[in-house]
mmCIF file with all atom_site columns, C-alpha atoms in Angstrom:
data_model
loop_
_atom_site.group_PDB
_atom_site.id
_atom_site.type_symbol
_atom_site.label_atom_id
_atom_site.label_alt_id
_atom_site.label_comp_id
_atom_site.label_asym_id
_atom_site.label_entity_id
_atom_site.label_seq_id
_atom_site.pdbx_PDB_ins_code
_atom_site.Cartn_x
_atom_site.Cartn_y
_atom_site.Cartn_z
_atom_site.occupancy
_atom_site.B_iso_or_equiv
_atom_site.pdbx_formal_charge
_atom_site.auth_seq_id
_atom_site.auth_comp_id
_atom_site.auth_asym_id
_atom_site.auth_atom_id
_atom_site.pdbx_PDB_model_num
ATOM 1   C CA . MET A 1 1   ? 113.251 96.682  120.047 1.00 0.00 ? 1   MET A CA 1
ATOM 2   C CA . LYS A 1 2   ? 114.501 93.169  119.376 1.00 0.00 ? 2   LYS A CA 1
ATOM 3   C CA . LEU A 1 3   ? 118.069 91.912  119.675 1.00 0.00 ? 3   LEU A CA 1
ATOM 4   C CA . LEU A 1 4   ? 119.591 90.471  116.528 1.00 0.00 ? 4   LEU A CA 1
ATOM 5   C CA . CYS A 1 5   ? 120.853 86.905  116.205 1.00 0.00 ? 5   CYS A CA 1
ATOM 6   C CA . GLY A 1 6   ? 121.190 84.102  113.651 1.00 0.00 ? 6   GLY A CA 1
ATOM 7   C CA . HIS A 1 7   ? 119.632 84.953  110.291 1.00 0.00 ? 7   HIS A CA 1
ATOM 8   C CA . SER A 1 8   ? 119.047 88.519  111.509 1.00 0.00 ? 8   SER A CA 1
ATOM 9   C CA . LEU A 1 9   ? 122.797 89.073  111.686 1.00 0.00 ? 9   LEU A CA 1
ATOM 10  C CA . LEU A 1 10  ? 123.168 87.732  108.157 1.00 0.00 ? 10  LEU A CA 1
ATOM 11  C CA . LEU A 1 11  ? 120.515 90.153  106.936 1.00 0.00 ? 11  LEU A CA 1
ATOM 12  C CA . LEU A 1 12  ? 122.135 93.005  108.874 1.00 0.00 ? 12  LEU A CA 1
ATOM 13  C CA . HIS A 1 13  ? 125.384 92.135  107.109 1.00 0.00 ? 13  HIS A CA 1
ATOM 14  C CA . SER A 1 14  ? 123.547 92.351  103.775 1.00 0.00 ? 14  SER A CA 1
ATOM 15  C CA . LEU A 1 15  ? 122.112 95.715  104.776 1.00 0.00 ? 15  LEU A CA 1
ATOM 16  C CA . LEU A 1 16  ? 125.555 97.014  105.684 1.00 0.00 ? 16  LEU A CA 1
ATOM 17  C CA . ILE A 1 17  ? 126.888 95.810  102.334 1.00 0.00 ? 17  ILE A CA 1
ATOM 18  C CA . LEU A 1 18  ? 124.198 97.934  100.682 1.00 0.00 ? 18  LEU A CA 1
ATOM 19  C CA . ALA A 1 19  ? 125.366 100.890 102.780 1.00 0.00 ? 19  ALA A CA 1
ATOM 20  C CA . GLY A 1 20  ? 128.395 101.372 100.590 1.00 0.00 ? 20  GLY A CA 1
ATOM 21  C CA . GLN A 1 21  ? 129.733 98.151  99.166  1.00 0.00 ? 21  GLN A CA 1
ATOM 22  C CA . ALA A 1 22  ? 128.859 96.196  96.036  1.00 0.00 ? 22  ALA A CA 1
ATOM 23  C CA . SER A 1 23  ? 125.554 94.388  95.757  1.00 0.00 ? 23  SER A CA 1
ATOM 24  C CA . THR A 1 24  ? 123.779 92.804  92.816  1.00 0.00 ? 24  THR A CA 1
ATOM 25  C CA . ASP A 1 25  ? 120.455 93.442  91.119  1.00 0.00 ? 25  ASP A CA 1
ATOM 26  C CA . SER A 1 26  ? 118.173 90.863  89.498  1.00 0.00 ? 26  SER A CA 1
ATOM 27  C CA . SER A 1 27  ? 120.524 90.608  86.493  1.00 0.00 ? 27  SER A CA 1
ATOM 28  C CA . GLY A 1 28  ? 123.405 89.716  88.821  1.00 0.00 ? 28  GLY A CA 1
ATOM 29  C CA . ARG A 1 29  ? 125.243 92.886  87.770  1.00 0.00 ? 29  ARG A CA 1
ATOM 30  C CA . PRO A 1 30  ? 127.207 94.436  90.661  1.00 0.00 ? 30  PRO A CA 1
ATOM 31  C CA . ARG A 1 31  ? 125.897 97.782  91.855  1.00 0.00 ? 31  ARG A CA 1
ATOM 32  C CA . ARG A 1 32  ? 127.086 100.306 94.389  1.00 0.00 ? 32  ARG A CA 1
ATOM 33  C CA . PHE A 1 33  ? 124.824 102.607 96.410  1.00 0.00 ? 33  PHE A CA 1
ATOM 34  C CA . LYS A 1 34  ? 125.421 105.635 98.599  1.00 0.00 ? 34  LYS A CA 1
ATOM 35  C CA . PRO A 1 35  ? 122.355 105.857 100.858 1.00 0.00 ? 35  PRO A CA 1
ATOM 36  C CA . HIS A 1 36  ? 123.215 109.284 102.286 1.00 0.00 ? 36  HIS A CA 1
ATOM 37  C CA . GLU A 1 37  ? 123.509 110.691 98.762  1.00 0.00 ? 37  GLU A CA 1
ATOM 38  C CA . ILE A 1 38  ? 120.191 109.090 97.807  1.00 0.00 ? 38  ILE A CA 1
ATOM 39  C CA . ALA A 1 39  ? 118.642 110.629 100.948 1.00 0.00 ? 39  ALA A CA 1
ATOM 40  C CA . ASN A 1 40  ? 119.853 114.057 99.828  1.00 0.00 ? 40  ASN A CA 1
ATOM 41  C CA . THR A 1 41  ? 117.891 113.702 96.561  1.00 0.00 ? 41  THR A CA 1
ATOM 42  C CA . LEU A 1 42  ? 114.570 113.180 98.372  1.00 0.00 ? 42  LEU A CA 1
ATOM 43  C CA . PRO A 1 43  ? 112.277 116.232 98.460  1.00 0.00 ? 43  PRO A CA 1
ATOM 44  C CA . LYS A 1 44  ? 112.471 118.630 101.431 1.00 0.00 ? 44  LYS A CA 1
ATOM 45  C CA . SER A 1 45  ? 108.683 118.397 101.791 1.00 0.00 ? 45  SER A CA 1
ATOM 46  C CA . SER A 1 46  ? 105.866 116.210 100.494 1.00 0.00 ? 46  SER A CA 1
ATOM 47  C CA . ASP A 1 47  ? 102.104 115.817 100.718 1.00 0.00 ? 47  ASP A CA 1
ATOM 48  C CA . LYS A 1 48  ? 102.729 112.075 101.135 1.00 0.00 ? 48  LYS A CA 1
ATOM 49  C CA . VAL A 1 49  ? 103.582 110.371 104.419 1.00 0.00 ? 49  VAL A CA 1
ATOM 50  C CA . LEU A 1 50  ? 106.879 109.218 102.918 1.00 0.00 ? 50  LEU A CA 1
ATOM 51  C CA . VAL A 1 51  ? 108.898 109.241 99.732  1.00 0.00 ? 51  VAL A CA 1
ATOM 52  C CA . ASP A 1 52  ? 111.138 106.287 98.933  1.00 0.00 ? 52  ASP A CA 1
ATOM 53  C CA . GLN A 1 53  ? 113.708 105.311 96.367  1.00 0.00 ? 53  GLN A CA 1
ATOM 54  C CA . TYR A 1 54  ? 114.437 101.656 95.662  1.00 0.00 ? 54  TYR A CA 1
ATOM 55  C CA . MET A 1 55  ? 118.071 100.603 95.433  1.00 0.00 ? 55  MET A CA 1
ATOM 56  C CA . THR A 1 56  ? 117.260 96.965  94.690  1.00 0.00 ? 56  THR A CA 1
ATOM 57  C CA . ASP A 1 57  ? 113.982 95.194  94.077  1.00 0.00 ? 57  ASP A CA 1
ATOM 58  C CA . THR A 1 58  ? 114.287 91.436  93.623  1.00 0.00 ? 58  THR A CA 1
ATOM 59  C CA . GLU A 1 59  ? 112.019 88.567  94.653  1.00 0.00 ? 59  GLU A CA 1
ATOM 60  C CA . ALA A 1 60  ? 114.369 87.729  97.551  1.00 0.00 ? 60  ALA A CA 1
ATOM 61  C CA . ALA A 1 61  ? 114.556 91.252  98.991  1.00 0.00 ? 61  ALA A CA 1
ATOM 62  C CA . SER A 1 62  ? 114.026 94.921  98.334  1.00 0.00 ? 62  SER A CA 1
ATOM 63  C CA . ALA A 1 63  ? 116.270 97.684  99.613  1.00 0.00 ? 63  ALA A CA 1
ATOM 64  C CA . ARG A 1 64  ? 115.318 101.331 99.642  1.00 0.00 ? 64  ARG A CA 1
ATOM 65  C CA . VAL A 1 65  ? 115.959 104.696 101.241 1.00 0.00 ? 65  VAL A CA 1
ATOM 66  C CA . PHE A 1 66  ? 112.929 106.611 102.446 1.00 0.00 ? 66  PHE A CA 1
ATOM 67  C CA . ARG A 1 67  ? 112.170 109.909 104.152 1.00 0.00 ? 67  ARG A CA 1
ATOM 68  C CA . VAL A 1 68  ? 109.229 110.290 106.541 1.00 0.00 ? 68  VAL A CA 1
ATOM 69  C CA . TYR A 1 69  ? 107.303 113.579 106.370 1.00 0.00 ? 69  TYR A CA 1
ATOM 70  C CA . LYS A 1 70  ? 104.333 112.871 108.646 1.00 0.00 ? 70  LYS A CA 1
ATOM 71  C CA . PRO A 1 71  ? 103.654 110.467 111.527 1.00 0.00 ? 71  PRO A CA 1
ATOM 72  C CA . LEU A 1 72  ? 103.205 106.863 110.359 1.00 0.00 ? 72  LEU A CA 1
ATOM 73  C CA . LEU A 1 73  ? 99.886  105.570 111.659 1.00 0.00 ? 73  LEU A CA 1
ATOM 74  C CA . PRO A 1 74  ? 99.597  101.961 112.910 1.00 0.00 ? 74  PRO A CA 1
ATOM 75  C CA . HIS A 1 75  ? 99.972  99.511  110.029 1.00 0.00 ? 75  HIS A CA 1
ATOM 76  C CA . HIS A 1 76  ? 101.567 96.211  109.049 1.00 0.00 ? 76  HIS A CA 1
ATOM 77  C CA . HIS A 1 77  ? 102.984 94.444  105.996 1.00 0.00 ? 77  HIS A CA 1
ATOM 78  C CA . ASN A 1 78  ? 101.867 90.936  105.000 1.00 0.00 ? 78  ASN A CA 1
ATOM 79  C CA . GLN A 1 79  ? 104.755 90.090  102.668 1.00 0.00 ? 79  GLN A CA 1
ATOM 80  C CA . CYS A 1 80  ? 108.006 90.710  104.512 1.00 0.00 ? 80  CYS A CA 1
ATOM 81  C CA . ASP A 1 81  ? 110.124 91.163  107.593 1.00 0.00 ? 81  ASP A CA 1
ATOM 82  C CA . GLU A 1 82  ? 111.512 94.687  107.743 1.00 0.00 ? 82  GLU A CA 1
ATOM 83  C CA . TYR A 1 83  ? 114.894 96.010  108.845 1.00 0.00 ? 83  TYR A CA 1
ATOM 84  C CA . LEU A 1 84  ? 115.013 99.809  109.232 1.00 0.00 ? 84  LEU A CA 1
ATOM 85  C CA . TYR A 1 85  ? 118.430 101.417 109.682 1.00 0.00 ? 85  TYR A CA 1
ATOM 86  C CA . VAL A 1 86  ? 118.160 105.041 110.836 1.00 0.00 ? 86  VAL A CA 1
ATOM 87  C CA . LEU A 1 87  ? 120.305 107.279 108.612 1.00 0.00 ? 87  LEU A CA 1
ATOM 88  C CA . SER A 1 88  ? 119.161 110.599 110.117 1.00 0.00 ? 88  SER A CA 1
ATOM 89  C CA . GLY A 1 89  ? 116.587 112.251 112.329 1.00 0.00 ? 89  GLY A CA 1
ATOM 90  C CA . ARG A 1 90  ? 114.946 111.263 115.571 1.00 0.00 ? 90  ARG A CA 1
ATOM 91  C CA . GLY A 1 91  ? 111.457 110.163 116.468 1.00 0.00 ? 91  GLY A CA 1
ATOM 92  C CA . THR A 1 92  ? 109.449 107.620 118.396 1.00 0.00 ? 92  THR A CA 1
ATOM 93  C CA . PHE A 1 93  ? 108.555 104.144 117.164 1.00 0.00 ? 93  PHE A CA 1
ATOM 94  C CA . TRP A 1 94  ? 106.568 101.228 118.519 1.00 0.00 ? 94  TRP A CA 1
ATOM 95  C CA . MET A 1 95  ? 106.099 97.607  117.470 1.00 0.00 ? 95  MET A CA 1
ATOM 96  C CA . GLU A 1 96  ? 103.279 95.239  118.499 1.00 0.00 ? 96  GLU A CA 1
ATOM 97  C CA . ASP A 1 97  ? 101.980 97.501  121.284 1.00 0.00 ? 97  ASP A CA 1
ATOM 98  C CA . PRO A 1 98  ? 101.876 101.305 121.664 1.00 0.00 ? 98  PRO A CA 1
ATOM 99  C CA . LYS A 1 99  ? 103.234 100.793 125.196 1.00 0.00 ? 99  LYS A CA 1
ATOM 100 C CA . SER A 1 100 ? 106.557 99.677  123.625 1.00 0.00 ? 100 SER A CA 1
ATOM 101 C CA . GLN A 1 101 ? 107.122 103.170 122.169 1.00 0.00 ? 101 GLN A CA 1
ATOM 102 C CA . GLN A 1 102 ? 110.744 104.352 122.391 1.00 0.00 ? 102 GLN A CA 1
ATOM 103 C CA . GLU A 1 103 ? 112.875 107.069 120.849 1.00 0.00 ? 103 GLU A CA 1
ATOM 104 C CA . PHE A 1 104 ? 115.173 106.209 117.947 1.00 0.00 ? 104 PHE A CA 1
ATOM 105 C CA . GLY A 1 105 ? 118.077 108.022 116.334 1.00 0.00 ? 105 GLY A CA 1
ATOM 106 C CA . PRO A 1 106 ? 120.861 107.687 113.766 1.00 0.00 ? 106 PRO A CA 1
ATOM 107 C CA . GLY A 1 107 ? 122.777 104.411 113.768 1.00 0.00 ? 107 GLY A CA 1
ATOM 108 C CA . GLU A 1 108 ? 119.949 102.315 115.259 1.00 0.00 ? 108 GLU A CA 1
ATOM 109 C CA . LEU A 1 109 ? 118.393 99.306  113.542 1.00 0.00 ? 109 LEU A CA 1
ATOM 110 C CA . LEU A 1 110 ? 114.682 98.587  114.032 1.00 0.00 ? 110 LEU A CA 1
ATOM 111 C CA . TYR A 1 111 ? 113.566 95.050  113.150 1.00 0.00 ? 111 TYR A CA 1
ATOM 112 C CA . PHE A 1 112 ? 110.170 93.389  113.040 1.00 0.00 ? 112 PHE A CA 1
ATOM 113 C CA . LYS A 1 113 ? 108.576 90.370  111.378 1.00 0.00 ? 113 LYS A CA 1
ATOM 114 C CA . LYS A 1 114 ? 105.822 90.497  108.784 1.00 0.00 ? 114 LYS A CA 1
ATOM 115 C CA . GLN A 1 115 ? 102.331 91.209  110.115 1.00 0.00 ? 115 GLN A CA 1
ATOM 116 C CA . THR A 1 116 ? 103.771 93.086  113.123 1.00 0.00 ? 116 THR A CA 1
ATOM 117 C CA . VAL A 1 117 ? 101.767 96.247  113.721 1.00 0.00 ? 117 VAL A CA 1
ATOM 118 C CA . HIS A 1 118 ? 104.097 99.244  114.002 1.00 0.00 ? 118 HIS A CA 1
ATOM 119 C CA . SER A 1 119 ? 103.944 103.035 114.027 1.00 0.00 ? 119 SER A CA 1
ATOM 120 C CA . LEU A 1 120 ? 106.116 106.142 114.068 1.00 0.00 ? 120 LEU A CA 1
ATOM 121 C CA . PRO A 1 121 ? 103.880 108.552 116.030 1.00 0.00 ? 121 PRO A CA 1
ATOM 122 C CA . ASP A 1 122 ? 106.363 111.407 116.569 1.00 0.00 ? 122 ASP A CA 1
ATOM 123 C CA . ILE A 1 123 ? 108.989 113.120 114.441 1.00 0.00 ? 123 ILE A CA 1
ATOM 124 C CA . LEU A 1 124 ? 111.335 114.813 116.914 1.00 0.00 ? 124 LEU A CA 1
ATOM 125 C CA . GLU A 1 125 ? 114.140 115.932 114.590 1.00 0.00 ? 125 GLU A CA 1
ATOM 126 C CA . GLU A 1 126 ? 114.086 116.150 110.793 1.00 0.00 ? 126 GLU A CA 1
ATOM 127 C CA . PRO A 1 127 ? 114.851 114.788 108.345 1.00 0.00 ? 127 PRO A CA 1
ATOM 128 C CA . VAL A 1 128 ? 113.848 111.272 109.416 1.00 0.00 ? 128 VAL A CA 1
ATOM 129 C CA . VAL A 1 129 ? 115.464 108.988 106.836 1.00 0.00 ? 129 VAL A CA 1
ATOM 130 C CA . PHE A 1 130 ? 115.728 105.193 106.906 1.00 0.00 ? 130 PHE A CA 1
ATOM 131 C CA . MET A 1 131 ? 117.516 102.620 104.814 1.00 0.00 ? 131 MET A CA 1
ATOM 132 C CA . SER A 1 132 ? 115.206 99.625  104.626 1.00 0.00 ? 132 SER A CA 1
ATOM 133 C CA . LEU A 1 133 ? 115.795 95.977  103.800 1.00 0.00 ? 133 LEU A CA 1
ATOM 134 C CA . ASP A 1 134 ? 112.587 94.014  103.250 1.00 0.00 ? 134 ASP A CA 1
ATOM 135 C CA . THR A 1 135 ? 112.831 90.218  103.113 1.00 0.00 ? 135 THR A CA 1
ATOM 136 C CA . PRO A 1 136 ? 111.377 88.817  100.998 1.00 0.00 ? 136 PRO A CA 1
ATOM 137 C CA . ARG A 1 137 ? 110.542 91.705  98.674  1.00 0.00 ? 137 ARG A CA 1
ATOM 138 C CA . ARG A 1 138 ? 107.785 94.091  99.771  1.00 0.00 ? 138 ARG A CA 1
ATOM 139 C CA . SER A 1 139 ? 105.604 95.396  96.982  1.00 0.00 ? 139 SER A CA 1
ATOM 140 C CA . PRO A 1 140 ? 104.671 99.096  97.295  1.00 0.00 ? 140 PRO A CA 1
ATOM 141 C CA . ASP A 1 141 ? 101.007 98.245  97.886  1.00 0.00 ? 141 ASP A CA 1
ATOM 142 C CA . ASP A 1 142 ? 101.727 95.976  100.890 1.00 0.00 ? 142 ASP A CA 1
ATOM 143 C CA . ILE A 1 143 ? 100.599 98.515  103.481 1.00 0.00 ? 143 ILE A CA 1
ATOM 144 C CA . HIS A 1 144 ? 97.634  97.608  105.667 1.00 0.00 ? 144 HIS A CA 1
ATOM 145 C CA . PHE A 1 145 ? 96.384  100.223 108.119 1.00 0.00 ? 145 PHE A CA 1
ATOM 146 C CA . GLU A 1 146 ? 94.840  98.995  111.338 1.00 0.00 ? 146 GLU A CA 1
ATOM 147 C CA . ASN A 1 147 ? 92.130  101.609 110.740 1.00 0.00 ? 147 ASN A CA 1
ATOM 148 C CA . PRO A 1 148 ? 91.315  101.614 106.995 1.00 0.00 ? 148 PRO A CA 1
ATOM 149 C CA . GLU A 1 149 ? 90.213  105.268 107.298 1.00 0.00 ? 149 GLU A CA 1
ATOM 150 C CA . HIS A 1 150 ? 93.857  106.202 107.945 1.00 0.00 ? 150 HIS A CA 1
ATOM 151 C CA . GLY A 1 151 ? 94.860  105.719 104.341 1.00 0.00 ? 151 GLY A CA 1
ATOM 152 C CA . SER A 1 152 ? 95.715  103.481 101.438 1.00 0.00 ? 152 SER A CA 1
ATOM 153 C CA . PRO A 1 153 ? 98.881  102.576 99.531  1.00 0.00 ? 153 PRO A CA 1
ATOM 154 C CA . ASP A 1 154 ? 98.188  105.541 97.232  1.00 0.00 ? 154 ASP A CA 1
ATOM 155 C CA . SER A 1 155 ? 97.999  108.068 100.068 1.00 0.00 ? 155 SER A CA 1
ATOM 156 C CA . TRP A 1 156 ? 100.879 106.440 101.901 1.00 0.00 ? 156 TRP A CA 1
ATOM 157 C CA . GLY A 1 157 ? 103.944 106.981 99.817  1.00 0.00 ? 157 GLY A CA 1
ATOM 158 C CA . HIS A 1 158 ? 105.565 107.456 96.476  1.00 0.00 ? 158 HIS A CA 1
ATOM 159 C CA . ASP A 1 159 ? 108.359 105.563 94.790  1.00 0.00 ? 159 ASP A CA 1
ATOM 160 C CA . GLN A 1 160 ? 110.773 107.891 93.042  1.00 0.00 ? 160 GLN A CA 1
ATOM 161 C CA . GLY A 1 161 ? 112.207 104.923 91.189  1.00 0.00 ? 161 GLY A CA 1
ATOM 162 C CA . SER A 1 162 ? 115.642 103.385 91.154  1.00 0.00 ? 162 SER A CA 1
ATOM 163 C CA . ASP A 1 163 ? 118.754 105.519 90.948  1.00 0.00 ? 163 ASP A CA 1
ATOM 164 C CA . GLU A 1 164 ? 122.186 104.010 90.752  1.00 0.00 ? 164 GLU A CA 1
ATOM 165 C CA . LEU A 1 165 ? 125.005 106.285 91.941  1.00 0.00 ? 165 LEU A CA 1
#
């Protein structure tokens, strides 16, 4: 896991603002989100690997809450750096190399740059829920499996849409 500094701290600050303070959408209108309440609206089970709900979705960044239902096979994103704040659950996660696998739990922030291969091979305690900040915006189809037989954007996840609380 990488230590945060410089622009990473600024983005962490933005993520924490989304955790319960005002933010703005593409219209510039202030919005307030309650990630734990959004997490509670996600289904208890799913045939998908994950289900997510976008809080914001602008060209500069997207913010969402998502629940993981099945192990996430090795993949990467071409469009964005990703900041994953663990809201609940425990599991294992690796970035760049399976040998870097470590446990994660609530209150931790996982960070990796675009095109970094990553995976969540084990769900140890459910529900595993993350709040994610993707910079710049990550489109829902920006999921590239290291083994194409492991899936596609359609089999990967489902966007429940935006829900302002």
